[in-house]
Coordinates of C-alpha atoms in Angstrom, one line a residue:
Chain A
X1 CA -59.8 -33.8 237.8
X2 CA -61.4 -33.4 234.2
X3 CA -64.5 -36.0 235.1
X4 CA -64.8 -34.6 238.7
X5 CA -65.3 -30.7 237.0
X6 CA -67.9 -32.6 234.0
X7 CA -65.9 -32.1 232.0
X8 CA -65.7 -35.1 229.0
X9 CA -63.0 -35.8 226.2
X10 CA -65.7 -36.7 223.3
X11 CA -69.0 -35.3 222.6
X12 CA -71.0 -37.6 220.2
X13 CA -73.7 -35.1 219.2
X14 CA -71.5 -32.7 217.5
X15 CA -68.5 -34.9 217.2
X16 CA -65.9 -32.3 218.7
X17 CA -63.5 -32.1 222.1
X18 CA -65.8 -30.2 224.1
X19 CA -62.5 -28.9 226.5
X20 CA -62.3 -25.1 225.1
X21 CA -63.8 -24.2 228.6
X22 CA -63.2 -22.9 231.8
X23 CA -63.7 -26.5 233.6
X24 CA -61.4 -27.9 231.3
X25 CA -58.9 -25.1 232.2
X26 CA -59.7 -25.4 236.2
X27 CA -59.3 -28.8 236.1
X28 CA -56.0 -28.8 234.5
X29 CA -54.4 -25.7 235.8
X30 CA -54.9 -27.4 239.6
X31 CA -53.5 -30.6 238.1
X32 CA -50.2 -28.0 237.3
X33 CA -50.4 -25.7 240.0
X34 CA -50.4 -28.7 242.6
X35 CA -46.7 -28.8 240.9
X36 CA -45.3 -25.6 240.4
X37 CA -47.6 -23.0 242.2
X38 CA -48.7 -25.0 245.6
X39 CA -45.4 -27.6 245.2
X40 CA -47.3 -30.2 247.3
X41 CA -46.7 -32.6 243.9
X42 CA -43.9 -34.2 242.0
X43 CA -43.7 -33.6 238.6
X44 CA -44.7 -37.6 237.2
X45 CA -42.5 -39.5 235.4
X46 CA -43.8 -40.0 231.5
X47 CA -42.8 -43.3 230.5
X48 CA -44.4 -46.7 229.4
X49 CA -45.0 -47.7 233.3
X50 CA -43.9 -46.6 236.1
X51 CA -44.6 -47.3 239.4
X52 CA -43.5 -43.6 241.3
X53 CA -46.4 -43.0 243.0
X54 CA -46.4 -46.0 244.8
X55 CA -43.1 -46.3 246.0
X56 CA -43.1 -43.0 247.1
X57 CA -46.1 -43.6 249.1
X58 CA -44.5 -47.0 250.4
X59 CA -41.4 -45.9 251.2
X60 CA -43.5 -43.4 253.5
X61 CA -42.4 -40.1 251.6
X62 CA -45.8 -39.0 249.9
X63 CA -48.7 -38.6 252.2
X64 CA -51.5 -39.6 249.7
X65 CA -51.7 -40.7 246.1
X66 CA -54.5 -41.4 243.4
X67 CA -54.2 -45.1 241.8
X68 CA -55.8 -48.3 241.3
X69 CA -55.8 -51.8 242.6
X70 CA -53.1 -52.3 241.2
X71 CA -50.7 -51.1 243.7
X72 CA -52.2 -52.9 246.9
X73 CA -50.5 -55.9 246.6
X74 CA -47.3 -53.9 246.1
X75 CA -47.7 -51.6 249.1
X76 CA -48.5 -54.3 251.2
X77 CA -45.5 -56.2 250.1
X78 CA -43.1 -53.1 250.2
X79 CA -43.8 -52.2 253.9
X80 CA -46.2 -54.7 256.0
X81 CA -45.9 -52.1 258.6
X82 CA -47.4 -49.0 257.1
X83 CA -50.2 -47.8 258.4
X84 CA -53.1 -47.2 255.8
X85 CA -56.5 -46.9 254.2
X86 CA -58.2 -46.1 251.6
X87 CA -60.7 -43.1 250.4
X88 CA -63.4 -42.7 248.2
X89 CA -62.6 -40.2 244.9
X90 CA -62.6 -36.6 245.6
X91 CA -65.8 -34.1 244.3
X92 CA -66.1 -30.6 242.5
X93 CA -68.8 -30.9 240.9
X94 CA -69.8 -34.8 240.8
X95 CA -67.5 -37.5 242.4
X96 CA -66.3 -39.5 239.7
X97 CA -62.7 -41.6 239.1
X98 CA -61.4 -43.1 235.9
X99 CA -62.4 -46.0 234.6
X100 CA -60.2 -48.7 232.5
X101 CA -59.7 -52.3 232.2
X102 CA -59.7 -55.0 229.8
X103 CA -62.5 -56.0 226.7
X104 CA -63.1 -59.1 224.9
X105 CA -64.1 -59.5 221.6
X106 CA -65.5 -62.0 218.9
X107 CA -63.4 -61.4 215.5
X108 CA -65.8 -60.7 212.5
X109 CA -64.4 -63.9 210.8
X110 CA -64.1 -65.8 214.1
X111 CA -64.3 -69.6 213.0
X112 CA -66.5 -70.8 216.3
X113 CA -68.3 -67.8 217.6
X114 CA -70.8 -69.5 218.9
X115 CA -67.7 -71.5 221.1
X116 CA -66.4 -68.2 222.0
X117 CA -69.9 -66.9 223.5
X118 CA -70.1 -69.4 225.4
X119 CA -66.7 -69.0 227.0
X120 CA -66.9 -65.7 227.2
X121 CA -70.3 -66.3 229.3
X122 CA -68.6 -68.3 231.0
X123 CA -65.6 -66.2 232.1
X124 CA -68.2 -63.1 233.3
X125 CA -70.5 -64.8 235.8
X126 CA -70.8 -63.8 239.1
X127 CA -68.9 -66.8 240.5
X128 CA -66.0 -66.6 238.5
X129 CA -65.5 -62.7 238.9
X130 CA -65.8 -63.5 242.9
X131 CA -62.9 -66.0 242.5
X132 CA -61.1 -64.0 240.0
X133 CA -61.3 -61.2 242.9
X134 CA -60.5 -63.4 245.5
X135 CA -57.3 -65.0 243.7
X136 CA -56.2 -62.0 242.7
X137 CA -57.6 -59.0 243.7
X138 CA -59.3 -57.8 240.2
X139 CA -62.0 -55.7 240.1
X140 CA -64.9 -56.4 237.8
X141 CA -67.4 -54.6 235.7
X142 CA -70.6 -55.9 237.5
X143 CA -72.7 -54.5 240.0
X144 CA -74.0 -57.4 241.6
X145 CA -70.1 -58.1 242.2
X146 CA -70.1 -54.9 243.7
X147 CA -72.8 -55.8 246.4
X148 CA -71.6 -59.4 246.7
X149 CA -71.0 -59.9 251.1
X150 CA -67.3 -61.7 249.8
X151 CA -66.3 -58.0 248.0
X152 CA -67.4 -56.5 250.7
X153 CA -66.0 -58.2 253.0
X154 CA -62.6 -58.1 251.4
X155 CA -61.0 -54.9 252.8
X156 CA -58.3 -53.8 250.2
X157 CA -61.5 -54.4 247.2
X158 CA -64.5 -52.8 249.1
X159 CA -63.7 -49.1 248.9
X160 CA -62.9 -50.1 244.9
X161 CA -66.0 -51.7 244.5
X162 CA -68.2 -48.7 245.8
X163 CA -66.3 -47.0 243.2
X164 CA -67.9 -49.0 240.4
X165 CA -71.2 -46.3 240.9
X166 CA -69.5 -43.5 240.1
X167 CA -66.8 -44.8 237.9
X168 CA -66.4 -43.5 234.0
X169 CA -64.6 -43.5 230.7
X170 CA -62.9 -39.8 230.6
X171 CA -63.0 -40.4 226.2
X172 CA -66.7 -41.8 226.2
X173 CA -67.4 -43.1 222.8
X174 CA -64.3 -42.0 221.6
X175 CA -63.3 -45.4 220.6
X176 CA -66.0 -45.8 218.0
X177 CA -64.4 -42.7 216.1
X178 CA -61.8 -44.8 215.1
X179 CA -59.5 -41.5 216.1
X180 CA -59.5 -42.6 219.9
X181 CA -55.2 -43.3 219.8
X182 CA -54.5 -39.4 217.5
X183 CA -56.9 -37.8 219.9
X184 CA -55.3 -39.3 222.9
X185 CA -51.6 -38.2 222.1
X186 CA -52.9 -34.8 221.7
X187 CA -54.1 -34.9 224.8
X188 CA -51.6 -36.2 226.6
X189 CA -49.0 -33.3 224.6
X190 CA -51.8 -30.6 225.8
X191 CA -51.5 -31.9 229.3
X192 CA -47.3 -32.2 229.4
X193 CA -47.3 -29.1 228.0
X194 CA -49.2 -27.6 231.0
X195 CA -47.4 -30.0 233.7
X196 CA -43.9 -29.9 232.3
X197 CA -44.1 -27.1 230.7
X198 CA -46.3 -24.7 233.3
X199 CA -47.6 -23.4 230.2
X200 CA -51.4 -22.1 230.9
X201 CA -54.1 -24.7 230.7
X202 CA -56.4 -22.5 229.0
X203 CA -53.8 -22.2 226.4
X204 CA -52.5 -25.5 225.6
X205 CA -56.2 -27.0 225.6
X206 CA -57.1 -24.8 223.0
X207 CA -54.4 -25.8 220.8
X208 CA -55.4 -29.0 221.9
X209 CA -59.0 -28.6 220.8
X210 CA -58.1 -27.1 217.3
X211 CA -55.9 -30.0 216.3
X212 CA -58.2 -32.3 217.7
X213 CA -61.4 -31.4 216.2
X214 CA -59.3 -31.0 212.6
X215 CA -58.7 -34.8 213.4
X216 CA -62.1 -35.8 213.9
X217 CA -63.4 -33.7 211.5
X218 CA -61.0 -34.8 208.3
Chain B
X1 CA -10.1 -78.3 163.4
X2 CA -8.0 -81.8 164.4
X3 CA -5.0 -82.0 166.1
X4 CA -2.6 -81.3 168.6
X5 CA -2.7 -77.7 169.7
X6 CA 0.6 -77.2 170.0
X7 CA 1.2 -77.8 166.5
X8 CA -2.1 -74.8 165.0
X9 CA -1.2 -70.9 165.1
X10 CA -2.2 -68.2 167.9
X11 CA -5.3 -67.6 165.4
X12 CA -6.6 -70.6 165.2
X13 CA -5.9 -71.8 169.2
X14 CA -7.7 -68.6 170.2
X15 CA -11.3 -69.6 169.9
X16 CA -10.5 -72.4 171.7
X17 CA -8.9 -70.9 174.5
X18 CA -11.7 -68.2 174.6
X19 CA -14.2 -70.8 175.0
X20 CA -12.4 -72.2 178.2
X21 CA -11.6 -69.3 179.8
X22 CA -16.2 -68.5 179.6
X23 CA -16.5 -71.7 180.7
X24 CA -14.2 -71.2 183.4
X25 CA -15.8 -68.0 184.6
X26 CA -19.1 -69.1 184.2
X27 CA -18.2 -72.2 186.5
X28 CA -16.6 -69.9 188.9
X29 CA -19.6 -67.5 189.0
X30 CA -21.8 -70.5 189.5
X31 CA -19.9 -71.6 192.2
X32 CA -19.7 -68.2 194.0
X33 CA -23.9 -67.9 193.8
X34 CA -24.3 -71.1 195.3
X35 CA -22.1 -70.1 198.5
X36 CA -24.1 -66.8 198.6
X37 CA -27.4 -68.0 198.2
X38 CA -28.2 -69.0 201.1
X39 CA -27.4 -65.0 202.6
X40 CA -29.4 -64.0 199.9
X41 CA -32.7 -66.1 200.4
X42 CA -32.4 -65.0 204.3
X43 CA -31.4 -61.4 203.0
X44 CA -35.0 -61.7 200.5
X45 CA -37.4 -63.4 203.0
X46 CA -36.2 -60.8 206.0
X47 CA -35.4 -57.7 204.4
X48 CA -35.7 -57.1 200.4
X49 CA -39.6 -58.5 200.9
X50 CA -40.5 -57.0 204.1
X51 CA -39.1 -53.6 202.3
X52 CA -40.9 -54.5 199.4
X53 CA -44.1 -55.5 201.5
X54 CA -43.8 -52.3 202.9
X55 CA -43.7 -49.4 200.3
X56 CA -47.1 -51.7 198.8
X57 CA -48.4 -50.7 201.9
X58 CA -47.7 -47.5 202.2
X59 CA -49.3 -46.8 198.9
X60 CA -52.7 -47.6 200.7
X61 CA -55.2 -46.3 203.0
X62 CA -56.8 -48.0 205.5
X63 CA -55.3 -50.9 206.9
X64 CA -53.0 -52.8 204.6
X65 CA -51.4 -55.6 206.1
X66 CA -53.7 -56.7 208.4
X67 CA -57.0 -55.8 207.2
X68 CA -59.0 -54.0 204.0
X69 CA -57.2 -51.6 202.2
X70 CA -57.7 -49.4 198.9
X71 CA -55.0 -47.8 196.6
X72 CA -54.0 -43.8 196.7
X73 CA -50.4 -43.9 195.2
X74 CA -48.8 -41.5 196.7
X75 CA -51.2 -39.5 199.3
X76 CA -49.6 -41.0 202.3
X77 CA -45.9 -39.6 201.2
X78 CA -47.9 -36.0 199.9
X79 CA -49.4 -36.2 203.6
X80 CA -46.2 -36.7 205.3
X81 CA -44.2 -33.9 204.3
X82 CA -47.4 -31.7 205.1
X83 CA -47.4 -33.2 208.8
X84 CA -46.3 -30.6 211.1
X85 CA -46.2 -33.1 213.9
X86 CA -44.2 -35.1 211.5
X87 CA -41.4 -32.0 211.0
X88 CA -41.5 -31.6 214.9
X89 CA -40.4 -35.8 214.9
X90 CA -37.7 -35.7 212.1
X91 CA -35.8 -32.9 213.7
X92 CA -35.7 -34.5 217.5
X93 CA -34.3 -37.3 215.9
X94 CA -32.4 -35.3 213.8
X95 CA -30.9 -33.5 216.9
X96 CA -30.2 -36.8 218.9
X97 CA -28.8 -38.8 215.8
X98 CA -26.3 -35.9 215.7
X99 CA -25.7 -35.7 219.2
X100 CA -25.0 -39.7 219.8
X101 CA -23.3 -40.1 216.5
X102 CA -20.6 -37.3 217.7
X103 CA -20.4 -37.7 221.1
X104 CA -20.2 -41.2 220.5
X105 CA -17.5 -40.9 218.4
X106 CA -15.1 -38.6 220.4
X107 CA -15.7 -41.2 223.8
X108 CA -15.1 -43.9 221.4
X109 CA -11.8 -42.6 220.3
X110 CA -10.9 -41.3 223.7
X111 CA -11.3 -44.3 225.5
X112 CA -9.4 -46.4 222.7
X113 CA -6.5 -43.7 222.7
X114 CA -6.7 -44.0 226.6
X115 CA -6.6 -47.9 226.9
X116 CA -4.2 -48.2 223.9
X117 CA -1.3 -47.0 226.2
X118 CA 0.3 -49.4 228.3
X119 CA -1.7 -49.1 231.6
X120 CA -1.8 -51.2 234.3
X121 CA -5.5 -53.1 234.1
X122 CA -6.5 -52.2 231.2
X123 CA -7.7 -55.1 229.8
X124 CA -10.1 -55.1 232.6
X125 CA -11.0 -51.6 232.1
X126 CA -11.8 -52.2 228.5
X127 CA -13.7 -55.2 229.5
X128 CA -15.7 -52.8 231.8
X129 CA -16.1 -50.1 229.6
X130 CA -17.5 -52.5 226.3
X131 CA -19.5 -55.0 229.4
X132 CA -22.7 -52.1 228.7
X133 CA -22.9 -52.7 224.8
X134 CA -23.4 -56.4 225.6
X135 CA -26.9 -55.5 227.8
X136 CA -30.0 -55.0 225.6
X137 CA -30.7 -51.5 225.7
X138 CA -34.4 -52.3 227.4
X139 CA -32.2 -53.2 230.2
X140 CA -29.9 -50.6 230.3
X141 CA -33.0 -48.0 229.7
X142 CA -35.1 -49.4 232.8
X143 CA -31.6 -49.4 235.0
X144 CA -31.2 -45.5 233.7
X145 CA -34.5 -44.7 234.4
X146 CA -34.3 -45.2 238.3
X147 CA -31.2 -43.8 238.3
X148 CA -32.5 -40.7 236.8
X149 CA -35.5 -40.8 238.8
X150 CA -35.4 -36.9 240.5
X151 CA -37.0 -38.5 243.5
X152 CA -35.6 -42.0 244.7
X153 CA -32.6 -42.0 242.1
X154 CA -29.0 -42.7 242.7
X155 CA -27.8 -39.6 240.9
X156 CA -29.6 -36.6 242.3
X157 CA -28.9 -38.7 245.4
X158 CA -25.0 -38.4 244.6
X159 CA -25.7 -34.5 243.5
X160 CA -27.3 -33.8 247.7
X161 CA -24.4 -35.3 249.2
X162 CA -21.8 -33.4 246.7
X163 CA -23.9 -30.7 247.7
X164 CA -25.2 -30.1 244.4
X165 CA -29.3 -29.2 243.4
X166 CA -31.1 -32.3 241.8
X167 CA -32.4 -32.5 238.2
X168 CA -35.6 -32.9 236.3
X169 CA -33.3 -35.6 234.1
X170 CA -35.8 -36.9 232.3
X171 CA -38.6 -34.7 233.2
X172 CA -37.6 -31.3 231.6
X173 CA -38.6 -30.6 228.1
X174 CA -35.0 -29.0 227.8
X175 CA -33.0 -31.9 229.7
X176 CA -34.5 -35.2 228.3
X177 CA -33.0 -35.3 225.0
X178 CA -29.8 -34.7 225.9
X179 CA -30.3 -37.2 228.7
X180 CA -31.1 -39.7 226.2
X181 CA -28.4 -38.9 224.3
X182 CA -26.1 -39.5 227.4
X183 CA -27.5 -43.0 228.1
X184 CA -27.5 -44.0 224.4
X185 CA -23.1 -42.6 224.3
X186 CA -23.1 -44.5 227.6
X187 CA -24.6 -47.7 226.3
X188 CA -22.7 -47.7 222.7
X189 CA -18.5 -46.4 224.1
X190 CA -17.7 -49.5 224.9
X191 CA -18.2 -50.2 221.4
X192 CA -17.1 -47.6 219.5
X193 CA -14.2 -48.1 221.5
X194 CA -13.3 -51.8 220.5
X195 CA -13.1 -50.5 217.0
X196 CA -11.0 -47.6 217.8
X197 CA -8.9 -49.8 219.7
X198 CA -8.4 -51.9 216.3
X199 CA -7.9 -49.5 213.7
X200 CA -5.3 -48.0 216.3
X201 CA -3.5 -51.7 216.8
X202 CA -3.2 -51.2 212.4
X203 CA -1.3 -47.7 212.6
X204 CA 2.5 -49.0 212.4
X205 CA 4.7 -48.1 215.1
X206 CA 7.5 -46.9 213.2
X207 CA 5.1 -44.0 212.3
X208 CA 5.0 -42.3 215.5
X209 CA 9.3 -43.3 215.9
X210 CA 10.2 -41.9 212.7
X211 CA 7.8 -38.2 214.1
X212 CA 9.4 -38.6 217.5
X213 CA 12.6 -38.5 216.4
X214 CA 11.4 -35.6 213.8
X215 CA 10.4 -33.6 216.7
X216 CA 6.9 -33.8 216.5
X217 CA 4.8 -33.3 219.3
X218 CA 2.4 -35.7 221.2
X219 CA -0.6 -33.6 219.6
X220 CA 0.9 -33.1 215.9
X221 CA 1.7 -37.1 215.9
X222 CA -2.3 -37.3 216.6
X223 CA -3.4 -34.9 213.9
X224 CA -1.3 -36.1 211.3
X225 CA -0.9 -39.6 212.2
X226 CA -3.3 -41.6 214.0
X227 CA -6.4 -39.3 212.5
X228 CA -5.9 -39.6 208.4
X229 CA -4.7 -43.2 209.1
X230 CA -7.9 -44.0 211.6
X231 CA -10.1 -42.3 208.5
X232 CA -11.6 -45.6 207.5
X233 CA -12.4 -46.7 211.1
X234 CA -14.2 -43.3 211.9
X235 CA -16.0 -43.3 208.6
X236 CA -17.2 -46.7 209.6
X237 CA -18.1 -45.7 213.2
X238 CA -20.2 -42.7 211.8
X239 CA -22.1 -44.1 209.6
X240 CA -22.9 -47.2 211.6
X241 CA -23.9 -44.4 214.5
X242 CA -26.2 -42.5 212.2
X243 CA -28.3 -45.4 211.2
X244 CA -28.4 -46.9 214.8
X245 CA -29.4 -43.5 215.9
X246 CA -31.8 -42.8 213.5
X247 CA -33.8 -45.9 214.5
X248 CA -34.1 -45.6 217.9
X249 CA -36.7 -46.5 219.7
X250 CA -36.4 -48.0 223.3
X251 CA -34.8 -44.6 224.4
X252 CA -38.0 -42.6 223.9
X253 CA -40.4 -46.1 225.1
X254 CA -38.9 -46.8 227.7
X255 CA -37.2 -43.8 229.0
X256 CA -39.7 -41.3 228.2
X257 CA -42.9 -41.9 226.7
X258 CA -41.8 -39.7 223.8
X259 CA -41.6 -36.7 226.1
X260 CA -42.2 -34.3 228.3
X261 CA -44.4 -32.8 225.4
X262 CA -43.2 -34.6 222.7
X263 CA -39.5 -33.3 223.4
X264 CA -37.9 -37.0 222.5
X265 CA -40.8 -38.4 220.4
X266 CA -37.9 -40.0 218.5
X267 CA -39.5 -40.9 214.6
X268 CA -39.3 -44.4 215.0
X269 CA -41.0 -44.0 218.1
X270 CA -43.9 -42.0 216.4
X271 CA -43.8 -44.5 213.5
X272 CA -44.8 -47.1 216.1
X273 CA -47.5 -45.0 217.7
X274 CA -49.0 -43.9 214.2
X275 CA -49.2 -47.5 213.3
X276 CA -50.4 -49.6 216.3
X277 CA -51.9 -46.6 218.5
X278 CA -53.7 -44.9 215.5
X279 CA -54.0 -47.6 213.7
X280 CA -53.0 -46.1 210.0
X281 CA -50.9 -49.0 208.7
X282 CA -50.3 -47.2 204.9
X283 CA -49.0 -43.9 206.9
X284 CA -47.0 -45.9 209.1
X285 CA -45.3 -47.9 205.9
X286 CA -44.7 -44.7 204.3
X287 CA -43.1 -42.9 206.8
X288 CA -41.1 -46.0 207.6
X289 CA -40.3 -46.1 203.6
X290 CA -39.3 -42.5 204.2
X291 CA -36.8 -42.8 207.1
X292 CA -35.1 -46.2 204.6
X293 CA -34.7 -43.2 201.9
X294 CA -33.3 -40.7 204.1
X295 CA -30.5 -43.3 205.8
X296 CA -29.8 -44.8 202.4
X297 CA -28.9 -41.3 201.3
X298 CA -26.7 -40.5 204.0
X299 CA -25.4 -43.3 204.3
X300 CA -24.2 -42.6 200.2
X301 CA -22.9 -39.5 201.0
X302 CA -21.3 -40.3 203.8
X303 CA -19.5 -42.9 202.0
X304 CA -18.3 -40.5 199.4
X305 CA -17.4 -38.0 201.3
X306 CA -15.3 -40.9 203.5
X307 CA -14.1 -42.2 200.5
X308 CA -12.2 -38.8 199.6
X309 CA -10.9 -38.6 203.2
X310 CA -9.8 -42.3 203.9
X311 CA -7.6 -42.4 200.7
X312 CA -4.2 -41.6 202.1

């Protein structure tokens, strides 16, 4: 909701949470009023996984929910028989879903990093993204993968892969703070406060943005 | 000095004898570090250096341990009790240590006084009752969780049919700790029990005869006897449930993420978060350093306080 209002988690020029605004406060006031005011949403589990969502949807009692490719395998495993698609991410002011995934790295002292560029070449071509894909169902970072006939041919990966255009990082350079994990579990408080809570989003995200930028700050 | 020492005086047998009985102990001592060296090298390498390890750690910024570091004595402690996030973390565990460590304590004792009687199955009962204890608690948290669940779970599923409105278990900033704190009582009885059970096999019958015959009733036998003389077995319980509960950890992981909105962000929990989330490894060891501190301490005053209590 936050991406699809422009709204970002990190702003590089000034180094601050730019989220003391009113798209910040839409955005997460229709997240809790979806809950408590219009009631057409559980109130989500907060736990180190859980897969809710999904089995609400497969067991037929939620009409539509917002995930990854991770719970297509599930779904279609849980009930052969339901009857389903997929749609592209919804639009406010610019379509947009979150992205995530996976990184590799060289350590600084790595003892053959010339080895592990090669492998690491090696494990990002074209050809072995496809065959990751087709093996498994991952999605890759790679717009050629995107537009390969094989993704798009693959019926449960296609509406994923048009994705990739539009897809973004909601904490943007974040990371290279070195304050990405404080920042986050501000956040996420700010946003429990609002969904468990029904506290106002314009008032929890300012307490969110105070504490935050004193973390980025000092 | 020559000859027998039968034929010498006290005086002059006295040195000898005195150099014996230091011999003698000194063998004996010997012999008793041998046997307990081997608990004390795995004692060192696990827990004296890793403690050790730790508070060098947590006099350092950056990332001690595991990557470059630099000294600033006591900053990270200085920090710490000027955390108000930190204050917020110390009294939720503060609140569910109390909670499990009572709660505990009474079911403990209530099942043991329960299953001491002679009742028909219960062996089997206490069998069921302790089987939970036995289950990791990852286990037990993940099997809890779906039960809790407000949506697909068992229990508000149980609460429809009695006819009864579900709850937000887990998912209520007012709810989740004490749910925790059920699950935690629920996984740890069984236990609690077994050592109720013992201490109560240890009060002599002829106790309760001699008050029956005195007149006493069911309740006055129970204050008077079976409390003071169960003193040492509920000092024990105690503090063993204050320092488990103080260091939990897979309630608030796996159960709850450390919320709704921090609500059961339990300290070890944050602890964890600080170090491998935030990646502050010299915070992390002090607070860690703090929490050893804070049990150690009540763990001394709970032992002097027992102490009075359990001499009868």
């Amino acid at each position: 909701w936050f991406l699809q209002n422009g709204c970002s988690l990190y702003d590089p020029q000034t180094n601050t949470v730019p989220m003391d605004n009113d798209a910040a406060y839409e955005a997460l006031q229709f997240q809790a009023d979806m809950i408590h005011k219009h009631k057409v949403a559980p109130i989500p589990m907060a736990a180190a996984d859980y897969e809710g969502p999904q089995k609400l949807f497969t067991a037929g009692r939620a009409a539509m929910i917002l995930t990854g490719p991770w719970d297509t395998m599930p779904i279609l495993q849980g009930n052969p028989n339901l009857d389903w698609g997929m749609a592209q991410a919804l639009k406010r002011k610019v379509q947009a879903t979150s992205a995530a995934g996976i990184s590799v790295t060289i350590p600084k002292a790595a003892k053959y990093p010339d080895m592990a560029w090669e492998l690491i070449k090696r494990l990002v071509t074209l050809e072995t993204e496809i065959a990751a894909t087709e093996e498994s169902g991952m999605l890759m970072p790679r717009k050629s993968w995107a537009e390969h006939p094989k993704i798009q041919a693959m019926e449960r990966v296609a509406p994923f892969a048009k994705a990739l255009g539009y897809a973004t990082f909601l904490a943007g350079e974040l990371f290279w703070t070195g304050k990405s994990g404080e920042v986050s579990e501000l956040f996420n408080k700010a946003c429990e406060h609002a969904i468990y809570e029904n506290r106002p989003a314009s008032e929890v995200l300012h307490e969110f943005v105070v504490e935050a930028n004193k973390v980025l700050q000092g | 000095m020559s000859g027998p020492i039968y034929g010498t005086t006290l005086a002059a047998r006295e040195p000898a004898y005195r150099r014996l009985r230091i011999g003698l102990a000194t063998r004996q001592a010997a012999v008793a570090y041998i046997f307990l060296a081997p608990a004390l090298v795995f004692f060192s390498i696990f827990y004296f250096f890793p403690i050790g390890l730790q508070f060098w750690a947590s006099l350092r910024s950056g990332q001690p341990l595991v990557g470059q570091s630099s000294f600033i004595g006591l900053a990270n402690y200085a920090r710490a009790f000027q955390d108000a996030r930190l204050h917020n973390v110390f009294w939720v565990s503060v609140r569910f240590s109390l909670g499990t460590t009572v709660l505990g304590t009474i079911t403990g004792l209530g099942l043991a006084l329960l299953l001491h009687q002679q009742l028909r199955g219960r062996l089997i009962w206490r069998a069921v009752i302790y089987f939970p204890y036995l289950t990791t608690f990852v286990i037990v948290a993940l099997m809890w969780r779906n039960i809790l669940d407000p949506y697909v779970g068992v229990l508000n599923s149980v609460l429809a049919w009695l006819g009864l409105p579900g709850q937000n278990w887990l998912l209520s900033t007012r709810s989740a700790l004490p749910t925790i704190v059920g699950v935690t009582v629920w996984h740890t009885m069984g236990y609690n029990m077994v050592l109720f059970l013992a201490g109560l096999q240890n009060i002599p019958v002829e106790f309760y005869e001699a008050a029956e015959i005195d007149g006493a009733s069911v309740l006055a036998r129970f204050r008077h006897i079976t409390l003071p003389l169960l003193a040492p077995t509920t000092q024990f319980v105690t503090i063993m449930g204050v320092i488990g509960s103080l260091q939990a950890f897979a309630q608030a992981y796996i159960l709850t993420g450390g919320g709704p909105a921090e609500a059961t962000r339990l300290f070890v929990f944050h602890v964890f978060n600080v170090a491998f989330n935030q990646f502050k490894f010299g915070y992390a060891s002090a607070l860690a350093f703090l929490m050893f501190v804070v049990i150690l301490f009540l763990t001394a005053i709970q032992v002097r306080l027992g102490g009075q209590i359990s001499e009868y």
